[in-house]
XYZ file of C-alpha atoms in Angstrom:
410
model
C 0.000 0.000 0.000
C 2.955 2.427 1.154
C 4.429 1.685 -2.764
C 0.937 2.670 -4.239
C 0.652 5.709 -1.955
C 4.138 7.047 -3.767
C 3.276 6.125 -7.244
C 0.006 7.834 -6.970
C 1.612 11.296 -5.100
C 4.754 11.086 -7.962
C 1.652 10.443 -10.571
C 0.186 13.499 -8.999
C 2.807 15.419 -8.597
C 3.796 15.015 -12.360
C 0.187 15.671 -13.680
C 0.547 19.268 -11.344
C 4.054 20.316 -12.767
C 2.934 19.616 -16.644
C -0.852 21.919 -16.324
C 0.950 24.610 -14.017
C 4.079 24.370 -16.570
C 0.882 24.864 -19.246
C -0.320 28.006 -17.886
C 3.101 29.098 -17.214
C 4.214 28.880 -20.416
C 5.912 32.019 -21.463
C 4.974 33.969 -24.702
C 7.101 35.628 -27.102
C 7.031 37.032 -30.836
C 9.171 37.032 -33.200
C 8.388 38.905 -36.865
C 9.983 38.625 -40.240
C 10.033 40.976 -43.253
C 11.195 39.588 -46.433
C 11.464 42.487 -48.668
C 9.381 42.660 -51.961
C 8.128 39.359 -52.672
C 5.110 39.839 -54.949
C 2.163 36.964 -53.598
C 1.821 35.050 -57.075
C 5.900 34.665 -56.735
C 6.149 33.389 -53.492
C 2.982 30.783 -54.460
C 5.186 29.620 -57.501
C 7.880 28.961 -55.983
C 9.385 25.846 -53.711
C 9.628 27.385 -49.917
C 10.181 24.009 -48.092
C 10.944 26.481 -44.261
C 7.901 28.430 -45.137
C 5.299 25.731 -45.259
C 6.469 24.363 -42.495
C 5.183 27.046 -41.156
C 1.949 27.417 -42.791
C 0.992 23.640 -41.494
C 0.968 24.749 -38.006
C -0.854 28.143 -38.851
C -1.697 29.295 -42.853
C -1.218 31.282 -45.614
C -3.342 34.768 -45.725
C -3.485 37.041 -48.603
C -3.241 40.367 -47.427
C -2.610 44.314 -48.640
C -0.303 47.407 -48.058
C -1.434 51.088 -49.336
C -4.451 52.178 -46.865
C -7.361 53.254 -48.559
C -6.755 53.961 -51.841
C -7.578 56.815 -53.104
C -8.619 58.116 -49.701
C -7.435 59.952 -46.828
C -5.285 56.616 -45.457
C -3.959 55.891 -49.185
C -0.119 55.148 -48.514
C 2.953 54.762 -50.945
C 4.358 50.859 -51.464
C 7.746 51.543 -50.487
C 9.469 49.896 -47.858
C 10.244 51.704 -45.137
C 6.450 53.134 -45.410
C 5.184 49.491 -45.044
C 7.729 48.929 -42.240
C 6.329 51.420 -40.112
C 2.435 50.586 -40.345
C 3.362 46.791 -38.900
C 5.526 48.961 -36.476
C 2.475 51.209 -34.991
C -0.319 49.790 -36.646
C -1.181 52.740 -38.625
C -1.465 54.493 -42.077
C 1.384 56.848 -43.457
C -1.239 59.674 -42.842
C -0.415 59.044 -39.327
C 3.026 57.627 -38.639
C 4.233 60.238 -41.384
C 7.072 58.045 -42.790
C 6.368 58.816 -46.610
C 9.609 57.180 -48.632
C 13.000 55.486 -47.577
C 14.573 58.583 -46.517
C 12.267 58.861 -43.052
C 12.447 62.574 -42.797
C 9.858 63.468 -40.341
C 8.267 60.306 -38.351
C 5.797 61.007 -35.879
C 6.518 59.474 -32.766
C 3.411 60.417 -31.260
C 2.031 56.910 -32.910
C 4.315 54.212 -30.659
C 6.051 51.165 -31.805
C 4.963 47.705 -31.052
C 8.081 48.065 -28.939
C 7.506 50.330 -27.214
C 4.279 49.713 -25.837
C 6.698 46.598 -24.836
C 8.528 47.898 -23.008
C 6.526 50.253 -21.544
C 4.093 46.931 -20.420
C 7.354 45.244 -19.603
C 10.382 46.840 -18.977
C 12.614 43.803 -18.179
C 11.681 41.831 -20.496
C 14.085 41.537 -23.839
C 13.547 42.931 -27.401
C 15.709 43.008 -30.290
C 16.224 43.986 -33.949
C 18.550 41.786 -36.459
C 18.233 43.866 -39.898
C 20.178 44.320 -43.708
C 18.767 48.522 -43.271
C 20.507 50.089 -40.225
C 17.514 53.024 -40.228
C 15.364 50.504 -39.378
C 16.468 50.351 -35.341
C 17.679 53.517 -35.391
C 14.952 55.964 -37.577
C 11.571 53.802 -37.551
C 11.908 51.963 -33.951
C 14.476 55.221 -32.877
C 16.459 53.834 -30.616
C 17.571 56.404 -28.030
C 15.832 58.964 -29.466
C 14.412 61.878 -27.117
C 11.023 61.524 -29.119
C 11.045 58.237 -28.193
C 11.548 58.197 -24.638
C 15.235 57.224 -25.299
C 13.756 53.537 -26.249
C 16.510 50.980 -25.830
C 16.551 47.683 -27.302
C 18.434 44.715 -25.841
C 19.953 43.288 -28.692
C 21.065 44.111 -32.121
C 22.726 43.227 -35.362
C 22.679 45.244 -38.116
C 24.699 48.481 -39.922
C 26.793 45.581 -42.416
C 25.759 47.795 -45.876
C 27.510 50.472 -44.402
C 30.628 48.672 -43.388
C 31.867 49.086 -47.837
C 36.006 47.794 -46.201
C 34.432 44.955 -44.940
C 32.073 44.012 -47.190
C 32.459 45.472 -50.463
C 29.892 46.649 -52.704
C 29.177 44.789 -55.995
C 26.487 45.810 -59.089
C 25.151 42.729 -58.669
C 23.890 43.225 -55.503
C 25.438 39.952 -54.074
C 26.705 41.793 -50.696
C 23.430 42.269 -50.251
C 23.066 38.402 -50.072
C 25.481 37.946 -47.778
C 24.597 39.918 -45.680
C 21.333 38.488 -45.102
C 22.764 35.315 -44.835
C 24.473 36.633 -41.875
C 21.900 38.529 -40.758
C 19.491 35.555 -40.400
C 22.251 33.071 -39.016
C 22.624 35.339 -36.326
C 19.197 36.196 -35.357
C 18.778 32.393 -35.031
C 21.743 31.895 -32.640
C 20.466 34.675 -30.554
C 17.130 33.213 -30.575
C 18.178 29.639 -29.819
C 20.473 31.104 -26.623
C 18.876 34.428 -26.061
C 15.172 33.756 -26.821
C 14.689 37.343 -27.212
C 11.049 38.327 -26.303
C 9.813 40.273 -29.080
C 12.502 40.458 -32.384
C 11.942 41.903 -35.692
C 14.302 40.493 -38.539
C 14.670 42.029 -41.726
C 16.016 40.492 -44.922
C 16.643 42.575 -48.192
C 17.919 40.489 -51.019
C 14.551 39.841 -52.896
C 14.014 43.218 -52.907
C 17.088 44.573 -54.901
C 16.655 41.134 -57.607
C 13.010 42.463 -57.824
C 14.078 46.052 -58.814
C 17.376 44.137 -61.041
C 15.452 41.014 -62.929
C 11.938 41.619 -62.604
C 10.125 38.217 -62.658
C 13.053 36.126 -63.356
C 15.222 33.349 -62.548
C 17.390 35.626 -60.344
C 14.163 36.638 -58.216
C 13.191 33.038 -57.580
C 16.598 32.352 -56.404
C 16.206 35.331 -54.024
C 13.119 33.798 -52.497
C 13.957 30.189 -52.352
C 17.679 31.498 -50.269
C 14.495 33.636 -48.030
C 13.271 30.753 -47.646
C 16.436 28.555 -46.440
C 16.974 31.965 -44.103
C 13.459 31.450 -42.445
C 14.156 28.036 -41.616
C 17.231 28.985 -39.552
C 14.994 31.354 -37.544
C 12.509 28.525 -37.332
C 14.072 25.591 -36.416
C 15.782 28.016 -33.584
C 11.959 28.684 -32.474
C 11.356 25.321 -32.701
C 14.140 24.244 -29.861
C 13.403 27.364 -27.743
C 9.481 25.779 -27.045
C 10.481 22.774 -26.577
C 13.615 23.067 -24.593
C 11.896 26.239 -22.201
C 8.386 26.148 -22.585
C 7.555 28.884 -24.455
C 4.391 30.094 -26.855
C 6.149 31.849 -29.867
C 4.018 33.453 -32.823
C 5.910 33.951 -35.435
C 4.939 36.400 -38.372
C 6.013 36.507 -41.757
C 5.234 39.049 -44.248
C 6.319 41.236 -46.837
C 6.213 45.252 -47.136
C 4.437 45.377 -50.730
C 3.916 43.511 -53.694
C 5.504 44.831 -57.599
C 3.792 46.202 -60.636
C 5.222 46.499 -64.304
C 6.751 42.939 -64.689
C 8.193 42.668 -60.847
C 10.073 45.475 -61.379
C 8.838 47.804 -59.679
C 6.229 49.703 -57.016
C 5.052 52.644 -54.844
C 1.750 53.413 -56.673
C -1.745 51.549 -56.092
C -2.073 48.896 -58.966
C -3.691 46.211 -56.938
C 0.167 44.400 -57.993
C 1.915 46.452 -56.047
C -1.118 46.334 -53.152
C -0.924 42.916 -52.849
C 0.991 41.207 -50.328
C 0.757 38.146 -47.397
C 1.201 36.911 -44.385
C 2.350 33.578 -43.382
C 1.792 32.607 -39.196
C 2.401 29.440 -37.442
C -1.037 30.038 -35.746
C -4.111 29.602 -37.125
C -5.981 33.825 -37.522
C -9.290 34.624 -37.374
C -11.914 35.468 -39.504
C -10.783 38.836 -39.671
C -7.545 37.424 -41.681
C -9.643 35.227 -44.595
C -10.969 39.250 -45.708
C -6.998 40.210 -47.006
C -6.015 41.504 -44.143
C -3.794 45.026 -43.943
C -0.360 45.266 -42.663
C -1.332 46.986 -39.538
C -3.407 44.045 -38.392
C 0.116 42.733 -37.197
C 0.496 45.243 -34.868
C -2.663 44.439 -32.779
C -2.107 40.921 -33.510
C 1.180 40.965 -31.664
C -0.050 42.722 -28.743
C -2.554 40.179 -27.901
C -0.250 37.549 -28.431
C 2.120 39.291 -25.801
C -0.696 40.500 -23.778
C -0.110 44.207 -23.760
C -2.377 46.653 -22.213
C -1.729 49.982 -24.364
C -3.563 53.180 -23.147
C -6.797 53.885 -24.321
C -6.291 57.146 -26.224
C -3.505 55.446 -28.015
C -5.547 52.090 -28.856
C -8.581 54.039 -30.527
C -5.898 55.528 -32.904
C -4.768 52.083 -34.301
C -5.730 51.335 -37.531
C -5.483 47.638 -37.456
C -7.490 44.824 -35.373
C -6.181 41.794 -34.211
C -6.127 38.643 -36.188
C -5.907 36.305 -33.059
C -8.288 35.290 -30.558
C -12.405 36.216 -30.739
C -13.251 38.482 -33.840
C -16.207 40.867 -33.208
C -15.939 43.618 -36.008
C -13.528 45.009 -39.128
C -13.862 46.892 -41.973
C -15.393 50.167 -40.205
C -16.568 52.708 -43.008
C -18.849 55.759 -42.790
C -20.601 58.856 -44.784
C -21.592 62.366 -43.392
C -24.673 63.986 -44.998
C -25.351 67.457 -43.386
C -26.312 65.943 -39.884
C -26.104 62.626 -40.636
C -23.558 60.072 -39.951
C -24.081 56.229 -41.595
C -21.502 53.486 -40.654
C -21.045 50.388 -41.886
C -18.594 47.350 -40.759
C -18.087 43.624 -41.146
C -19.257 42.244 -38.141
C -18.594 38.531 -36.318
C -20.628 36.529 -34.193
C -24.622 37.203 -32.517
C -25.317 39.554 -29.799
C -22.196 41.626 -29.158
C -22.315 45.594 -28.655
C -20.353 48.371 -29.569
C -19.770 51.930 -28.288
C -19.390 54.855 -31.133
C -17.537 57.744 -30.208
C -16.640 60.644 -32.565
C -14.674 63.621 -32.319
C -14.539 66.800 -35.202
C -10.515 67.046 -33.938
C -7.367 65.656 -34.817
C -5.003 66.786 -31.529
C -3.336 63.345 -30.911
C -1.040 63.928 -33.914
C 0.292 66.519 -32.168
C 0.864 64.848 -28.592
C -2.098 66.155 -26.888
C -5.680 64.678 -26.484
C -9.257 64.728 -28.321
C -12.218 65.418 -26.616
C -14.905 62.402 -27.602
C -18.621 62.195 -27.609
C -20.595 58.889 -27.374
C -23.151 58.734 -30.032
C -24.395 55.023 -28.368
C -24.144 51.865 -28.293
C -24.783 49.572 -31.498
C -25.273 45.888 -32.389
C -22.249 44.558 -34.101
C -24.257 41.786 -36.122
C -26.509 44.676 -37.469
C -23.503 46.001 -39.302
C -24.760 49.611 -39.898
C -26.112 51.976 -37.555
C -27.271 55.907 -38.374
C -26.649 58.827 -36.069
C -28.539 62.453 -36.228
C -25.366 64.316 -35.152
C -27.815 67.372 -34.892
C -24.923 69.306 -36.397
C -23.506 69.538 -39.646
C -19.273 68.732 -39.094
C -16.863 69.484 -42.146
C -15.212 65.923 -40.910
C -15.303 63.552 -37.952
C -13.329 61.090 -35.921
C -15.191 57.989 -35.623
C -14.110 55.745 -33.387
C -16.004 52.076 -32.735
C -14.988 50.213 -29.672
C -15.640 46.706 -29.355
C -15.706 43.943 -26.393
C -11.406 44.377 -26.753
C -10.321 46.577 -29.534
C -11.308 49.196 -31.592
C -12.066 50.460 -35.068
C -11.413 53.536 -36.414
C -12.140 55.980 -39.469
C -12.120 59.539 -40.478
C -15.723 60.438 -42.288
C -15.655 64.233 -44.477
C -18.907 65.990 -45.321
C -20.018 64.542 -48.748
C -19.933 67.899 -51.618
């Protein structure tokens, strides 16, 4: 009987560690940017690491540019699509306009951030082929930025022309991915850094060289190879320390004119995709924007971001419960009409509008609930009693919000 008794309390004992270790499990995300890659290209080709991937989440179609033709439309160039996933909003916004980042506004924070404001001890880093990236669109140790530091690094090599010179071909560029992604995947198989952002720009620079071409499918298929580094170091971390990683991967806009090019709003140069080892919501089968990542990431990691800075977010999350997307509206005289996709029976939103635009400029807006709405309705109409030039509309939802900005129609 004594023998039983200590089988049973080990048995016990076991069954307690593995559901505690369960809940304990730690969570961290990790985010990849492979420069360039148009969708159809990436579908064509073999991407063995990538796949991988997609079996243990999917494949989603997705979009860069804002609202074209609107007041959100944004340029598909790179370091414009960089920062949207990096504060989940539109260049009208976060203000970065080309690849020369002249005048950012900080005033719309960084996934990190809002990390490191939620958790200050905890670890981010940046492994990168574009030095501005850390240091002009995250802006590290900038006053504007609260002097944001991040914990690890590895990046600046295109600069370095002594030791690694520049070729026409563009094959430093290669190499220095190559490195680039080795080293992100050591760090994350002995660092596990919490939340990392690697960037890889090869693909890119064949893209804007060949076109569609041999050379470009080489580019994607050595992406590929670079990925599964990064992977199969994500892969030991969760099993080794029990930890829940989401891992993103995406690309910053798609090409136009024969893959040679982009920056305008051909629905080519729109089109882009995401590729996540866990399965998204409905929200993602809709082709999702690139500042859905944002939002995504910060309820993977939990974050609690400050409510005048979560109803300026352009994006909505792609994980857990989706209750509403796709927020549009129309102002005639006193009226206001919105419209949205919504998710699910019997949940409630809040509308709030404002006629100012004050948290571009670091201070606050002053809103007014209009009332509460049904999201499965998907369209509610509000006598504003007033007749504004433009509004602010703002829908919150059981976690998250929506948000557009509705002008007077002529």
């Amino acid at each position: 009987m004594k023998n039983k008794r200590n089988v049973f309390s080990l048995l016990f004992l076991t069954s307690f560690f593995l559901v505690f270790s369960g809940q304990a499990q730690e969570k961290k995300t990790l985010f990849i940017i492979l420069d360039g890659i148009q969708r159809e290209l990436l579908l064509k080709n073999p991407t063995p690491h990538l796949d991988q991937v997609m079996a243990e989440g999917g494949y989603y179609p997705a979009h860069v540019g804002g609202m074209r033709g609107g007041y959100s439309q944004t340029p598909t160039i790179s370091a414009v699509g960089y920062n949207s996933l990096l504060t989940g909003v539109w260049v009208n916004k976060h203000n970065v306009k080309g690849n020369s980042i002249r005048r950012p506004n900080y005033h719309y924070w960084t996934i990190f951030r809002h990390f490191k404001e939620n958790y200050p001890h905890k670890t981010t880093a940046v492994y990168s082929t574009w030095l501005d990236n850390r240091t002009k669109l995250v802006g590290e140790n900038l006053e504007a930025t609260g002097k944001l530091q991040l914990d690890y690094h590895f990046d600046g090599l295109e600069v370095d022309t002594l030791g690694i010179p520049h070729d026409e071909q563009s094959d430093y560029i290669r190499e220095i991915d190559r490195k680039v992604a080795a080293y992100a995947a050591n760090d994350v198989r002995e660092k596990g850094p919490d939340l990392t952002w690697v960037y890889l720009q090869h693909t890119d620079d064949m893209g804007h060289r060949y076109g569609v071409s041999p050379q470009m499918d080489s580019a994607i298929q050595e992406a590929d190879r670079q990925v599964g580094l990064i992977w199969s170091a994500i892969r030991e971390r969760e099993k080794k320390c029990n930890e829940d990683w989401l891992l993103l991967i995406t690309t910053d806009h798609g090409r136009g004119d024969g893959g040679f090019h982009h920056g305008g709003q051909t629905d080519e140069e729109r089109a882009t995709w995401i590729v996540s080892n866990k399965a998204l919501n409905e929200i993602a089968s809709r082709t999702p924007g690139i500042v859905d990542l944002f939002p995504t990431m910060a309820e993977h990691m939990q974050l609690s971001i400050p409510k005048n800075q979560a109803m300026e977010v352009d994006g909505v999350s792609l994980l857990g419960e989706a209750h509403a997307s796709h927020l549009s509206g129309s102002l005639s005289g006193s009226n206001l009409s919105l419209d949205w996709k919504g998710y699910g029976k019997g949940k409630k939103g809040l509308v709030w509008v404002t006629p100012t635009n004050q948290f571009r400029y670091g201070n606050s807006d002053l809103y007014r609930l209009l009332g509460e709405v049904s999201l499965e309705e998907e369209s509610a109409n509000f006598d504003l009693q007033i007749a504004p030039d433009n509004l602010k509309v703002v829908l919150e939802l059981p976690t998250g919000f929506l948000n557009v900005w509705v002008n007077a129609a002529d």
